[in-house]
């Protein structure tokens, strides 16, 4: 039985009656459609009508686009759907990953480094305020994973850190802000990422903790947030073998993602932790899901296992048919379908969608003025200022001065357009500070000047900025150098020739690759506010106040001072 009047839905008699009346009025096909939350790649109304609306979807997520386009698409969906729609967005670190021109606040680990829950609350205020302005009502955030393995390529700075109490309190602060904006949040990634060194985008990853350790760490986080009324949880393509075997499966070598495991969803999350809210899968095109079983079986099995919504598709039309066929083949029981749709409708009712005029669900266009506003950027700057962490300065290089080291070689490590922006942004800032700054350009054997003197006669110091971001479908987020055999000035062969500084913008574990560099800083985020704050600290006009929320020495004794 689903308690619609208790935690987390807390529905009134009228709202609960709407849930049951709406459920009864839906056809089987419409109930099947409610299970899906696809991603839309266009705001064009003809596209939405032909590719999305006809499948009666229960939710929709939009690709990063101009705010007006996103608002228009969500408004069209709300006005034209038989049942109001859950409009979703990834809101882990700002709205910039959802709305062009949105505020890039901070990665969660940067907030963890401040040690101040006020910043987690402010991030919730910023992202929920900006996303709500275009009609979003469902945040795929916060990340409540623990970053316990420095080799993990996907969690990293997305986590608040490695301390369960800190992660719980930061997530509660984010939730408090989301509640104030009537935004449902989705804890992710159950049963917990950050333990192994793999990526569920590429395979089923493993949370290998024993039941007791899991219960005292990840379980503590989920239990605390469930007690506080969190409405949704995102199930990851992550196995938790100890709990799965305790609750049913006895095979020793099988691997089952939580998204397909009755033991982990119905047994652990609902039974052991007492969660009564909505469970949504992580993105189902991920290999951690697609490689687990045939898709025609996996689609209905995910709902039968206890998930209520199905995130993204290989093909919405195909997955819709798989779900319908699964119902006919009894891979998905009618009782489980009804239960899932009831929770979906209950979530919508808890957000007040049940009695709001369709044309008023999405706020008016003038509300979008809050997106990227001055107050939000001021909060982002304050968070960046308190996050940046000086891990070591064994050579007393800081503060920098154009009198001491006028000629600086600036090297930005990492792929993509973000590095080009960072390079030009920091080059201008260093030049304004009075340095003769030169941006590193890769050499070849024809252009490289061999020897020590050609380097020391040209540069007085080197600043490395590491921008190797964690990203899906990568198995590592380590530094990749452009030169070989030590010939070339990309690799830090010169640490005993000139002062060298390394500031990591995106991965707090780079010390394992550059232990020879005596001055090391972790910034946790690569937005402009962080770069501005970094320069202030490098020049000695501000102090370093961040404290590492993880072990930057990667558990290696030889890296410690």
Coordinates of N, CA and C in Angstrom, one line a residue, residues 136-352:
X136 N 10.6 24.3 -14.7 CA 11.2 23.0 -14.2 C 10.6 22.8 -12.7
X137 N 10.3 21.5 -12.4 CA 9.8 21.2 -11.1 C 10.4 20.0 -10.5
X138 N 11.5 19.4 -11.1 CA 12.1 18.2 -10.8 C 13.6 18.2 -10.9
X139 N 14.3 18.2 -9.9 CA 15.8 18.4 -9.9 C 16.4 17.0 -9.8
X140 N 17.3 16.6 -10.7 CA 18.1 15.4 -10.6 C 19.3 15.8 -9.8
X141 N 19.1 16.0 -8.5 CA 20.2 16.4 -7.6 C 19.5 16.4 -6.2
X142 N 20.4 16.4 -5.1 CA 21.8 16.5 -5.1 C 22.4 15.1 -5.2
X143 N 23.7 15.1 -5.5 CA 24.5 13.8 -5.5 C 24.8 13.6 -4.0
X144 N 24.3 12.4 -3.5 CA 24.6 12.1 -2.1 C 25.6 10.9 -2.0
X145 N 26.4 10.7 -3.0 CA 27.4 9.7 -3.0 C 28.6 10.2 -2.2
X146 N 29.4 9.2 -1.7 CA 30.6 9.4 -1.0 C 31.8 9.2 -1.9
X147 N 32.7 10.1 -1.9 CA 33.9 10.0 -2.8 C 35.0 9.3 -2.0
X148 N 34.9 8.0 -2.0 CA 35.9 7.2 -1.2 C 37.0 6.6 -2.0
X149 N 36.9 6.7 -3.3 CA 38.0 6.1 -4.2 C 38.5 7.2 -5.1
X150 N 39.7 7.6 -4.9 CA 40.2 8.7 -5.7 C 40.3 8.3 -7.2
X151 N 40.3 7.0 -7.5 CA 40.3 6.6 -8.9 C 39.0 6.6 -9.6
X152 N 37.9 6.8 -8.8 CA 36.6 6.8 -9.4 C 36.4 7.9 -10.4
X153 N 36.1 7.6 -11.7 CA 36.1 8.6 -12.8 C 34.9 9.5 -12.9
X154 N 33.8 9.2 -12.1 CA 32.5 9.8 -12.4 C 32.0 10.6 -11.3
X155 N 32.4 10.3 -10.0 CA 31.8 11.1 -8.9 C 32.7 12.2 -8.6
X156 N 33.9 12.0 -8.0 CA 34.9 13.0 -7.8 C 34.3 14.3 -7.2
X157 N 34.4 15.5 -7.9 CA 34.0 16.7 -7.4 C 32.4 16.9 -7.4
X158 N 31.7 15.9 -7.9 CA 30.3 15.9 -7.8 C 29.8 15.6 -6.4
X159 N 30.6 15.0 -5.6 CA 30.3 14.7 -4.2 C 30.7 15.8 -3.3
X160 N 29.9 15.9 -2.1 CA 30.3 16.9 -1.1 C 31.6 16.4 -0.3
X161 N 32.0 15.2 -0.5 CA 33.2 14.7 0.1 C 33.1 13.3 0.6
X162 N 33.9 12.9 1.6 CA 34.0 11.5 2.0 C 33.4 11.3 3.4
X163 N 32.8 12.3 4.0 CA 32.3 12.2 5.3 C 30.7 12.1 5.3
X164 N 30.2 10.9 5.7 CA 28.7 10.8 5.6 C 27.9 11.9 6.3
X165 N 28.4 12.3 7.5 CA 27.6 13.4 8.2 C 27.6 14.7 7.4
X166 N 28.8 15.0 6.8 CA 28.8 16.3 6.0 C 27.9 16.1 4.8
X167 N 28.0 15.0 4.1 CA 27.2 14.8 2.9 C 25.7 14.9 3.3
X168 N 25.3 14.3 4.3 CA 23.9 14.3 4.7 C 23.5 15.7 5.0
X169 N 24.3 16.5 5.8 CA 23.9 17.8 6.2 C 23.8 18.8 5.0
X170 N 24.8 18.6 4.1 CA 24.8 19.4 2.9 C 23.6 19.1 2.0
X171 N 23.2 17.9 1.9 CA 22.1 17.5 1.1 C 20.8 18.0 1.7
X172 N 20.7 18.0 3.0 CA 19.5 18.5 3.7 C 19.4 20.0 3.5
X173 N 20.5 20.7 3.5 CA 20.5 22.2 3.2 C 20.0 22.5 1.8
X174 N 20.5 21.7 0.8 CA 20.0 21.8 -0.6 C 18.5 21.6 -0.6
X175 N 18.1 20.5 0.1 CA 16.7 20.1 0.0 C 15.8 21.2 0.6
X176 N 16.3 21.8 1.7 CA 15.5 22.9 2.3 C 15.2 24.0 1.3
X177 N 16.2 24.4 0.5 CA 16.0 25.4 -0.5 C 15.1 24.9 -1.6
X178 N 15.2 23.7 -2.0 CA 14.3 23.1 -3.0 C 12.9 23.1 -2.6
X179 N 12.7 22.7 -1.3 CA 11.3 22.7 -0.8 C 10.7 24.1 -0.8
X180 N 11.5 25.1 -0.6 CA 11.0 26.5 -0.6 C 10.6 26.9 -2.0
X181 N 11.1 26.3 -3.0 CA 10.8 26.6 -4.4 C 9.8 25.6 -5.0
X182 N 9.3 24.7 -4.1 CA 8.4 23.6 -4.6 C 9.0 22.8 -5.7
X183 N 10.2 22.4 -5.5 CA 11.0 21.6 -6.4 C 11.3 20.3 -5.8
X184 N 10.8 19.2 -6.5 CA 11.1 17.9 -6.1 C 12.6 17.6 -6.4
X185 N 13.3 17.0 -5.4 CA 14.7 16.6 -5.7 C 14.8 15.1 -5.8
X186 N 15.9 14.6 -6.4 CA 16.1 13.2 -6.6 C 17.5 12.8 -6.1
X187 N 17.6 12.1 -5.0 CA 18.9 11.7 -4.5 C 19.5 10.7 -5.4
X188 N 20.8 10.9 -5.7 CA 21.5 9.9 -6.6 C 22.9 9.7 -6.1
X189 N 23.4 8.4 -6.3 CA 22.9 7.4 -7.2 C 22.8 6.1 -6.4
X190 N 21.6 5.8 -5.9 CA 21.3 4.6 -5.1 C 21.8 3.3 -5.8
X191 N 22.4 2.4 -5.1 CA 22.8 2.4 -3.7 C 24.1 3.0 -3.3
X192 N 24.6 3.8 -4.2 CA 25.8 4.6 -3.8 C 27.0 4.4 -4.7
X193 N 27.4 5.5 -5.3 CA 28.6 5.4 -6.2 C 29.8 6.0 -5.4
X194 N 31.0 5.8 -6.0 CA 32.2 6.4 -5.4 C 33.1 5.4 -4.7
X195 N 32.7 4.1 -4.7 CA 33.5 3.1 -4.0 C 34.5 2.4 -5.0
X196 N 34.0 2.0 -6.2 CA 34.9 1.3 -7.1 C 35.6 2.4 -8.0
X197 N 36.2 1.9 -9.1 CA 36.9 2.8 -10.0 C 36.4 2.7 -11.4
X198 N 35.1 2.4 -11.5 CA 34.4 2.3 -12.8 C 33.3 3.3 -13.0
X199 N 32.7 3.3 -14.2 CA 31.7 4.3 -14.5 C 30.5 3.5 -15.0
X200 N 29.3 3.7 -14.4 CA 28.1 3.0 -14.8 C 27.6 3.4 -16.2
X201 N 28.2 4.4 -16.7 CA 27.9 4.7 -18.1 C 28.4 3.6 -19.1
X202 N 29.4 2.9 -18.6 CA 30.2 1.9 -19.4 C 30.0 0.5 -19.0
X203 N 29.5 0.2 -17.8 CA 29.4 -1.1 -17.2 C 28.6 -1.0 -15.9
X204 N 28.2 -2.1 -15.3 CA 27.6 -2.1 -14.0 C 28.7 -1.9 -13.0
X205 N 28.6 -0.8 -12.3 CA 29.6 -0.5 -11.3 C 29.2 -1.1 -9.9
X206 N 30.2 -1.2 -9.0 CA 29.9 -2.0 -7.8 C 30.2 -1.2 -6.5
X207 N 29.2 -1.2 -5.6 CA 29.4 -0.8 -4.3 C 29.7 -2.0 -3.4
X208 N 31.0 -2.2 -3.1 CA 31.4 -3.5 -2.5 C 31.4 -3.5 -1.0
X209 N 30.8 -2.5 -0.3 CA 30.8 -2.4 1.1 C 30.0 -3.6 1.7
X210 N 30.4 -4.1 2.9 CA 29.6 -5.0 3.6 C 28.3 -4.3 4.1
X211 N 27.3 -5.1 4.5 CA 26.0 -4.5 4.8 C 26.1 -3.5 6.0
X212 N 26.9 -3.9 7.0 CA 27.0 -3.0 8.2 C 27.7 -1.7 7.9
X213 N 28.8 -1.8 7.1 CA 29.5 -0.5 6.7 C 28.6 0.3 5.8
X214 N 27.9 -0.3 4.9 CA 27.0 0.4 4.0 C 25.9 1.1 4.9
X215 N 25.4 0.4 5.8 CA 24.3 0.9 6.6 C 24.7 2.1 7.4
X216 N 26.0 2.1 7.9 CA 26.5 3.2 8.7 C 26.9 4.4 7.9
X217 N 27.0 4.3 6.6 CA 27.5 5.4 5.7 C 26.5 5.8 4.7
X218 N 26.4 5.1 3.6 CA 25.3 5.4 2.6 C 23.9 5.3 3.2
X219 N 23.7 4.2 4.0 CA 22.4 4.0 4.6 C 22.1 5.2 5.5
X220 N 23.0 5.7 6.2 CA 22.8 6.8 7.1 C 22.3 8.0 6.4
X221 N 23.0 8.3 5.2 CA 22.6 9.4 4.4 C 21.2 9.3 3.9
X222 N 20.9 8.1 3.3 CA 19.5 7.9 2.7 C 18.5 8.0 3.8
X223 N 18.8 7.3 4.9 CA 17.8 7.3 6.0 C 17.5 8.7 6.5
X224 N 18.5 9.5 6.7 CA 18.3 10.9 7.2 C 17.5 11.7 6.2
X225 N 17.7 11.6 4.9 CA 17.0 12.4 3.9 C 15.6 11.8 3.7
X226 N 15.4 10.5 3.8 CA 14.1 9.9 3.8 C 13.2 10.4 4.9
X227 N 13.8 10.5 6.1 CA 13.1 11.0 7.3 C 12.7 12.4 7.1
X228 N 13.5 13.2 6.4 CA 13.2 14.6 6.1 C 12.2 14.8 5.0
X229 N 11.7 13.7 4.4 CA 10.7 13.9 3.4 C 11.1 14.0 2.0
X230 N 12.3 13.5 1.6 CA 12.7 13.5 0.2 C 11.7 12.7 -0.6
X231 N 11.4 13.3 -1.8 CA 10.3 12.7 -2.6 C 10.7 11.7 -3.6
X232 N 11.9 11.8 -4.1 CA 12.4 10.8 -5.1 C 13.8 10.4 -4.9
X233 N 14.1 9.2 -5.4 CA 15.5 8.7 -5.4 C 15.8 8.2 -6.8
X234 N 17.0 8.4 -7.2 CA 17.4 7.9 -8.5 C 18.2 6.6 -8.3
X235 N 17.8 5.5 -8.9 CA 18.5 4.3 -8.8 C 19.6 4.2 -9.9
X236 N 20.8 3.9 -9.5 CA 21.9 3.8 -10.4 C 22.1 2.4 -11.0
X237 N 22.9 2.3 -12.0 CA 23.2 1.0 -12.6 C 24.4 0.5 -11.8
X238 N 24.2 0.3 -10.5 CA 25.2 0.0 -9.5 C 24.7 -1.2 -8.7
X239 N 25.6 -2.2 -8.6 CA 25.2 -3.3 -7.7 C 25.7 -3.1 -6.3
X240 N 25.0 -3.7 -5.4 CA 25.4 -3.8 -4.0 C 25.3 -5.2 -3.6
X241 N 26.3 -6.0 -3.9 CA 26.2 -7.5 -3.7 C 25.9 -7.9 -2.3
X242 N 26.5 -7.3 -1.3 CA 26.2 -7.8 0.1 C 24.8 -7.7 0.4
X243 N 24.1 -6.6 0.2 CA 22.7 -6.4 0.5 C 21.8 -7.3 -0.4
X244 N 22.2 -7.3 -1.7 CA 21.4 -8.1 -2.6 C 21.3 -9.6 -2.2
X245 N 22.5 -10.1 -1.8 CA 22.5 -11.5 -1.4 C 21.8 -11.7 0.0
X246 N 22.0 -10.8 0.9 CA 21.3 -10.9 2.1 C 19.8 -10.9 2.0
X247 N 19.3 -10.1 1.0 CA 17.9 -10.0 0.8 C 17.3 -10.9 -0.2
X248 N 18.1 -11.9 -0.8 CA 17.5 -12.8 -1.7 C 18.4 -13.6 -2.6
X249 N 19.2 -12.9 -3.5 CA 20.0 -13.6 -4.4 C 21.2 -14.3 -3.7
X250 N 21.5 -15.5 -4.0 CA 22.6 -16.3 -3.4 C 23.7 -16.5 -4.3
X251 N 23.6 -16.3 -5.6 CA 24.7 -16.6 -6.5 C 25.9 -15.6 -6.2
X252 N 27.1 -16.2 -6.2 CA 28.3 -15.4 -5.8 C 28.9 -14.6 -6.9
X253 N 28.6 -14.9 -8.2 CA 29.3 -14.2 -9.2 C 28.4 -13.4 -10.2
X254 N 27.1 -13.3 -9.8 CA 26.2 -12.5 -10.7 C 26.4 -11.1 -10.4
X255 N 26.1 -10.2 -11.3 CA 26.1 -8.8 -11.2 C 24.8 -8.2 -11.7
X256 N 24.1 -7.5 -10.8 CA 22.8 -7.0 -11.2 C 22.8 -5.5 -10.8
X257 N 22.5 -4.6 -11.7 CA 22.3 -3.2 -11.3 C 21.1 -3.0 -10.5
X258 N 21.1 -2.0 -9.6 CA 20.0 -1.7 -8.7 C 18.7 -1.4 -9.5
X259 N 18.9 -0.9 -10.7 CA 17.7 -0.5 -11.6 C 17.0 -1.8 -12.0
X260 N 17.6 -3.0 -11.9 CA 16.9 -4.2 -12.3 C 16.8 -5.2 -11.1
X261 N 17.0 -4.7 -9.9 CA 17.1 -5.6 -8.7 C 16.0 -5.4 -7.7
X262 N 15.1 -6.3 -7.6 CA 14.0 -6.2 -6.7 C 14.5 -6.2 -5.2
X263 N 15.7 -6.9 -5.0 CA 16.2 -6.9 -3.7 C 16.7 -5.6 -3.3
X264 N 17.3 -4.8 -4.2 CA 17.9 -3.5 -3.8 C 16.8 -2.4 -3.8
X265 N 15.9 -2.4 -4.7 CA 14.8 -1.4 -4.7 C 13.7 -1.7 -3.8
X266 N 13.0 -2.8 -4.0 CA 11.9 -3.1 -3.1 C 12.4 -3.6 -1.7
X267 N 13.5 -4.3 -1.7 CA 14.0 -4.8 -0.4 C 14.7 -3.8 0.4
X268 N 15.8 -3.3 -0.1 CA 16.7 -2.4 0.6 C 16.1 -1.0 0.8
X269 N 15.8 -0.4 -0.4 CA 15.3 1.0 -0.3 C 13.9 1.2 0.3
X270 N 13.0 0.4 -0.2 CA 11.6 0.5 0.4 C 11.5 -0.3 1.7
X271 N 12.0 -1.5 1.8 CA 11.8 -2.3 3.0 C 12.7 -1.8 4.1
X272 N 14.0 -1.9 3.9 CA 14.9 -1.7 5.0 C 15.0 -0.2 5.4
X273 N 15.0 0.7 4.4 CA 15.1 2.1 4.6 C 13.7 2.8 4.8
X274 N 12.7 2.1 4.4 CA 11.3 2.7 4.5 C 10.9 3.8 3.6
X275 N 11.5 3.8 2.4 CA 11.1 4.9 1.4 C 9.8 4.6 0.7
X276 N 8.9 5.6 0.8 CA 7.6 5.5 0.3 C 7.4 6.3 -1.0
X277 N 8.5 7.1 -1.4 CA 8.4 8.0 -2.5 C 8.6 7.3 -3.9
X278 N 8.9 8.2 -4.9 CA 9.1 7.7 -6.2 C 10.5 7.4 -6.5
X279 N 10.7 6.3 -7.2 CA 12.1 5.8 -7.6 C 12.2 6.0 -9.1
X280 N 13.2 6.7 -9.6 CA 13.4 6.8 -11.0 C 14.7 6.2 -11.4
X281 N 14.8 5.6 -12.5 CA 16.1 5.0 -12.9 C 17.1 6.1 -13.3
X282 N 18.3 5.8 -13.3 CA 19.3 6.7 -14.0 C 19.1 6.4 -15.5
X283 N 19.8 7.2 -16.3 CA 19.6 7.1 -17.8 C 19.8 5.7 -18.3
X284 N 18.8 5.2 -19.0 CA 18.8 3.8 -19.4 C 19.6 3.5 -20.7
X285 N 20.0 4.5 -21.5 CA 21.0 4.2 -22.5 C 22.4 3.8 -22.0
X286 N 22.6 4.0 -20.7 CA 24.0 3.7 -20.2 C 24.2 2.2 -20.3
X287 N 25.5 1.8 -20.5 CA 25.8 0.4 -20.7 C 25.6 -0.4 -19.5
X288 N 25.7 0.3 -18.3 CA 25.4 -0.4 -17.1 C 24.0 -1.0 -17.0
X289 N 23.1 -0.4 -17.8 CA 21.7 -0.9 -17.9 C 21.6 -1.8 -19.2
X290 N 22.1 -1.3 -20.3 CA 21.8 -2.0 -21.6 C 22.5 -3.4 -21.6
X291 N 23.7 -3.5 -20.9 CA 24.4 -4.8 -21.0 C 23.9 -5.8 -20.0
X292 N 23.0 -5.4 -19.1 CA 22.5 -6.4 -18.1 C 21.6 -7.4 -18.6
X293 N 20.8 -7.1 -19.6 CA 19.9 -8.1 -20.2 C 19.3 -7.5 -21.5
X294 N 18.6 -8.3 -22.2 CA 18.0 -7.8 -23.5 C 17.1 -6.6 -23.1
X295 N 17.1 -5.6 -23.9 CA 16.3 -4.4 -23.6 C 14.8 -4.7 -23.6
X296 N 14.4 -5.6 -24.4 CA 12.9 -5.9 -24.4 C 12.5 -6.5 -23.1
X297 N 13.4 -7.1 -22.3 CA 13.2 -7.6 -21.0 C 13.5 -6.6 -19.9
X298 N 14.6 -5.8 -20.1 CA 15.0 -4.9 -19.1 C 14.0 -3.7 -18.9
X299 N 13.4 -3.3 -20.0 CA 12.5 -2.1 -19.8 C 11.4 -2.4 -18.9
X300 N 10.6 -3.5 -19.0 CA 9.6 -3.8 -18.0 C 10.1 -4.3 -16.7
X301 N 11.3 -5.0 -16.7 CA 11.9 -5.5 -15.5 C 12.2 -4.4 -14.5
X302 N 12.7 -3.2 -15.1 CA 13.0 -2.1 -14.2 C 11.8 -1.7 -13.4
X303 N 10.7 -1.6 -14.0 CA 9.5 -1.2 -13.2 C 9.0 -2.3 -12.3
X304 N 9.1 -3.6 -12.8 CA 8.7 -4.7 -11.9 C 9.6 -4.8 -10.7
X305 N 10.9 -4.4 -10.8 CA 11.8 -4.5 -9.7 C 11.5 -3.5 -8.6
X306 N 10.8 -2.4 -9.0 CA 10.4 -1.4 -8.0 C 10.6 0.0 -8.4
X307 N 11.3 0.2 -9.6 CA 11.4 1.6 -10.1 C 10.0 2.1 -10.6
X308 N 9.8 3.4 -10.5 CA 8.5 3.9 -10.9 C 8.6 4.7 -12.2
X309 N 9.7 5.3 -12.5 CA 9.9 6.0 -13.8 C 11.1 5.6 -14.5
X310 N 11.1 5.7 -15.8 CA 12.1 5.2 -16.7 C 12.8 6.3 -17.4
X311 N 14.0 6.6 -17.1 CA 14.7 7.8 -17.6 C 15.4 7.6 -18.9
X312 N 15.0 8.4 -19.9 CA 15.6 8.4 -21.2 C 15.4 7.1 -22.0
X313 N 15.7 7.1 -23.2 CA 15.4 5.9 -24.1 C 16.5 5.7 -25.2
X314 N 16.6 4.5 -25.6 CA 17.3 4.3 -26.9 C 16.4 4.7 -28.0
X315 N 15.1 4.4 -27.9 CA 14.1 4.9 -28.8 C 12.8 4.9 -27.9
X316 N 12.2 6.0 -27.8 CA 11.0 6.1 -27.0 C 9.9 5.2 -27.5
X317 N 9.7 5.3 -28.8 CA 8.7 4.4 -29.5 C 8.9 2.9 -29.2
X318 N 10.2 2.5 -29.3 CA 10.5 1.1 -29.1 C 10.3 0.7 -27.6
X319 N 10.8 1.6 -26.7 CA 10.7 1.3 -25.3 C 9.3 1.2 -24.9
X320 N 8.4 2.1 -25.4 CA 7.0 2.1 -25.1 C 6.4 0.7 -25.5
X321 N 6.8 0.2 -26.7 CA 6.3 -1.1 -27.1 C 6.8 -2.2 -26.2
X322 N 8.1 -2.1 -25.8 CA 8.7 -3.1 -24.9 C 7.9 -3.1 -23.6
X323 N 7.6 -2.0 -23.1 CA 6.8 -1.9 -21.8 C 5.5 -2.5 -22.0
X324 N 4.8 -2.2 -23.0 CA 3.5 -2.7 -23.3 C 3.5 -4.2 -23.5
X325 N 4.5 -4.7 -24.2 CA 4.6 -6.1 -24.4 C 5.0 -6.8 -23.1
X326 N 5.8 -6.2 -22.3 CA 6.2 -6.8 -21.0 C 5.0 -7.0 -20.1
X327 N 4.0 -6.0 -20.2 CA 2.8 -6.2 -19.4 C 2.0 -7.4 -19.9
X328 N 2.0 -7.5 -21.3 CA 1.2 -8.6 -21.8 C 1.9 -10.0 -21.5
X329 N 3.2 -10.0 -21.5 CA 4.0 -11.2 -21.2 C 4.1 -11.5 -19.7
X330 N 3.6 -10.6 -18.9 CA 3.6 -10.7 -17.4 C 5.1 -10.6 -16.9
X331 N 6.0 -9.9 -17.6 CA 7.2 -9.5 -17.1 C 7.0 -8.3 -16.1
X332 N 5.9 -7.6 -16.4 CA 5.5 -6.5 -15.6 C 4.0 -6.8 -15.2
X333 N 3.8 -6.9 -13.9 CA 2.5 -7.2 -13.4 C 1.6 -5.9 -13.4
X334 N 0.3 -6.1 -13.7 CA -0.6 -4.9 -13.7 C -0.6 -4.2 -12.3
X335 N -0.5 -5.0 -11.2 CA -0.4 -4.4 -9.9 C 0.8 -3.4 -9.7
X336 N 1.9 -3.9 -10.3 CA 3.1 -3.0 -10.2 C 3.0 -1.8 -11.0
X337 N 2.4 -1.9 -12.2 CA 2.1 -0.8 -13.1 C 1.3 0.2 -12.4
X338 N 0.2 -0.2 -11.8 CA -0.7 0.7 -11.1 C 0.0 1.4 -9.9
X339 N 0.8 0.7 -9.2 CA 1.5 1.2 -8.1 C 2.5 2.3 -8.5
X340 N 3.2 2.0 -9.6 CA 4.2 3.0 -10.1 C 3.5 4.3 -10.6
X341 N 2.4 4.1 -11.3 CA 1.7 5.3 -11.8 C 1.1 6.1 -10.7
X342 N 0.6 5.4 -9.6 CA 0.1 6.1 -8.5 C 1.1 7.0 -7.8
X343 N 2.4 6.5 -7.7 CA 3.4 7.3 -7.1 C 3.8 8.5 -8.0
X344 N 3.8 8.3 -9.3 CA 4.0 9.4 -10.3 C 3.0 10.5 -10.1
X345 N 1.7 10.1 -10.1 CA 0.6 11.0 -9.9 C 0.7 11.7 -8.5
X346 N 1.1 10.9 -7.5 CA 1.2 11.5 -6.1 C 2.3 12.5 -6.1
X347 N 3.4 12.3 -6.8 CA 4.4 13.3 -6.8 C 3.9 14.6 -7.5
X348 N 3.2 14.4 -8.6 CA 2.7 15.6 -9.2 C 1.7 16.3 -8.3
X349 N 0.9 15.6 -7.6 CA -0.1 16.2 -6.7 C 0.6 16.9 -5.6
X350 N 1.7 16.3 -5.1 CA 2.4 17.0 -4.0 C 3.1 18.3 -4.4
X351 N 3.3 18.5 -5.7 CA 3.9 19.7 -6.2 C 2.8 20.7 -6.6
X352 N 1.5 20.4 -6.3 CA 0.4 21.3 -6.6 C 0.0 21.3 -8.0

